XYZ file of C-alpha atoms in Angstrom:
149
model
C 0.000 0.000 0.000
C 1.497 3.288 -1.041
C 2.113 5.586 1.936
C -0.048 3.695 4.409
C -0.289 0.619 6.552
C -0.474 -2.812 4.949
C -3.509 -3.541 7.065
C -5.466 -2.389 10.052
C -8.132 -3.903 12.239
C -9.547 -4.066 15.721
C -10.231 -7.014 17.973
C -12.167 -7.710 21.140
C -11.228 -10.683 23.316
C -14.390 -11.588 25.190
C -12.425 -13.721 27.649
C -9.956 -11.065 28.771
C -12.146 -8.029 28.051
C -9.305 -6.459 26.068
C -10.128 -4.353 23.015
C -7.238 -3.621 20.678
C -6.574 -1.632 17.544
C -3.799 -2.924 15.317
C -2.061 -1.762 12.191
C 0.551 -3.655 10.246
C 3.730 -2.095 8.841
C 2.328 1.354 9.454
C 4.596 4.294 8.561
C 2.228 6.853 10.129
C 2.342 6.111 13.864
C 0.930 9.391 15.190
C -1.680 9.756 12.450
C -2.858 6.221 13.172
C -3.128 6.916 16.917
C -5.161 10.042 16.088
C -7.457 7.933 13.916
C -7.948 5.446 16.732
C -8.786 8.298 19.110
C -11.323 9.627 16.581
C -13.286 6.370 16.663
C -15.629 7.615 19.392
C -16.757 10.631 17.372
C -16.978 8.557 14.195
C -19.281 6.013 15.840
C -21.445 8.679 17.446
C -21.974 10.344 14.065
C -22.341 7.121 12.089
C -25.575 6.757 10.156
C -25.415 3.224 8.849
C -28.152 2.200 6.458
C -30.157 -0.975 6.852
C -28.574 -2.594 3.777
C -25.022 -1.842 4.928
C -25.806 -3.043 8.450
C -27.253 -6.287 7.054
C -24.137 -6.877 4.925
C -21.929 -6.261 7.961
C -23.928 -8.683 10.079
C -23.750 -11.360 7.381
C -19.987 -10.835 7.057
C -19.489 -11.117 10.804
C -21.548 -14.305 11.051
C -19.548 -15.651 8.110
C -16.334 -14.943 9.999
C -17.380 -16.770 13.158
C -19.020 -19.698 11.341
C -16.601 -20.044 8.431
C -15.692 -23.347 6.847
C -12.688 -25.027 8.470
C -10.394 -27.801 7.346
C -9.916 -30.683 9.822
C -6.724 -29.276 11.371
C -8.392 -25.909 11.989
C -11.465 -27.612 13.413
C -9.247 -29.482 15.866
C -7.409 -26.326 16.932
C -10.682 -24.420 17.316
C -12.176 -27.229 19.405
C -9.062 -27.291 21.604
C -9.191 -23.523 22.181
C -12.917 -23.624 22.993
C -12.254 -26.436 25.470
C -9.318 -24.628 27.120
C -11.271 -21.366 27.341
C -14.433 -23.158 28.470
C -16.538 -21.699 25.637
C -19.869 -23.501 25.555
C -22.197 -23.977 22.604
C -24.755 -21.863 24.488
C -22.237 -19.005 24.750
C -21.490 -19.246 21.026
C -25.209 -19.200 20.195
C -25.750 -16.189 22.447
C -22.954 -14.378 20.581
C -24.610 -15.212 17.242
C -27.935 -13.842 18.478
C -26.258 -10.647 19.684
C -24.627 -10.185 16.289
C -27.873 -10.866 14.429
C -29.636 -8.318 16.637
C -27.095 -5.523 16.082
C -28.653 -2.099 15.554
C -27.597 1.513 15.016
C -27.897 2.039 18.786
C -25.184 -0.570 19.430
C -22.647 1.591 17.593
C -23.537 4.551 19.805
C -23.298 2.360 22.911
C -19.892 1.121 21.758
C -18.750 4.730 21.349
C -19.737 5.342 24.983
C -17.753 2.275 26.096
C -14.688 3.440 24.167
C -15.025 6.941 25.604
C -15.019 5.503 29.101
C -11.595 3.904 28.626
C -9.699 6.372 26.462
C -7.586 9.152 27.831
C -4.810 9.298 30.378
C -5.320 5.707 31.541
C -5.318 4.201 28.044
C -2.266 2.220 27.020
C -0.637 2.214 23.603
C 2.028 -0.286 22.712
C 3.933 0.117 19.483
C 6.572 -2.003 17.863
C 8.433 0.474 15.693
C 11.853 1.392 14.459
C 14.011 3.421 16.816
C 13.756 6.307 14.351
C 9.931 6.244 14.282
C 9.763 6.038 18.082
C 12.115 9.002 18.544
C 10.126 11.031 16.007
C 6.846 10.286 17.828
C 8.334 11.277 21.197
C 9.661 14.540 19.740
C 6.419 15.449 17.956
C 3.979 14.529 20.731
C 5.655 14.684 24.160
C 2.216 14.947 25.828
C 1.612 11.295 24.973
C 4.317 10.334 27.486
C 5.773 7.600 25.306
C 8.241 5.308 27.028
C 10.643 3.876 24.472
C 12.223 0.498 25.196
C 14.661 -1.294 22.965
C 13.688 -4.975 22.897
C 16.122 -6.233 20.268
């Protein structure tokens, strides 16, 4: 991708309660952090149409109930066993997804608002040069740079 990250996504781990934003090979560290911080306002102002919402719901259900080869089925079964994920819990998740509405996006914005700010944690794996640049440009973010390699 010219001038941007190779990929970006977010993830919620229902077992740990941890929500994460991730970008891959991202040359725009501070811009990306600003985009993540803008999520609350984006969601509050989002006006998603019924057709787009339906497509999103179908895509999400497709992700959680996708076809798996035998080795993937075995790994998935092992993880569900280790995490004690019951069939009832999985069905409840499906029903929540199928019942998603415009209001859920606003509620999610409120949840994100509650955890952003001074207590939020950002972890970045970046080049020493990118880390130094971020510290110099945005000292108010209180970055702590650690060399791990």
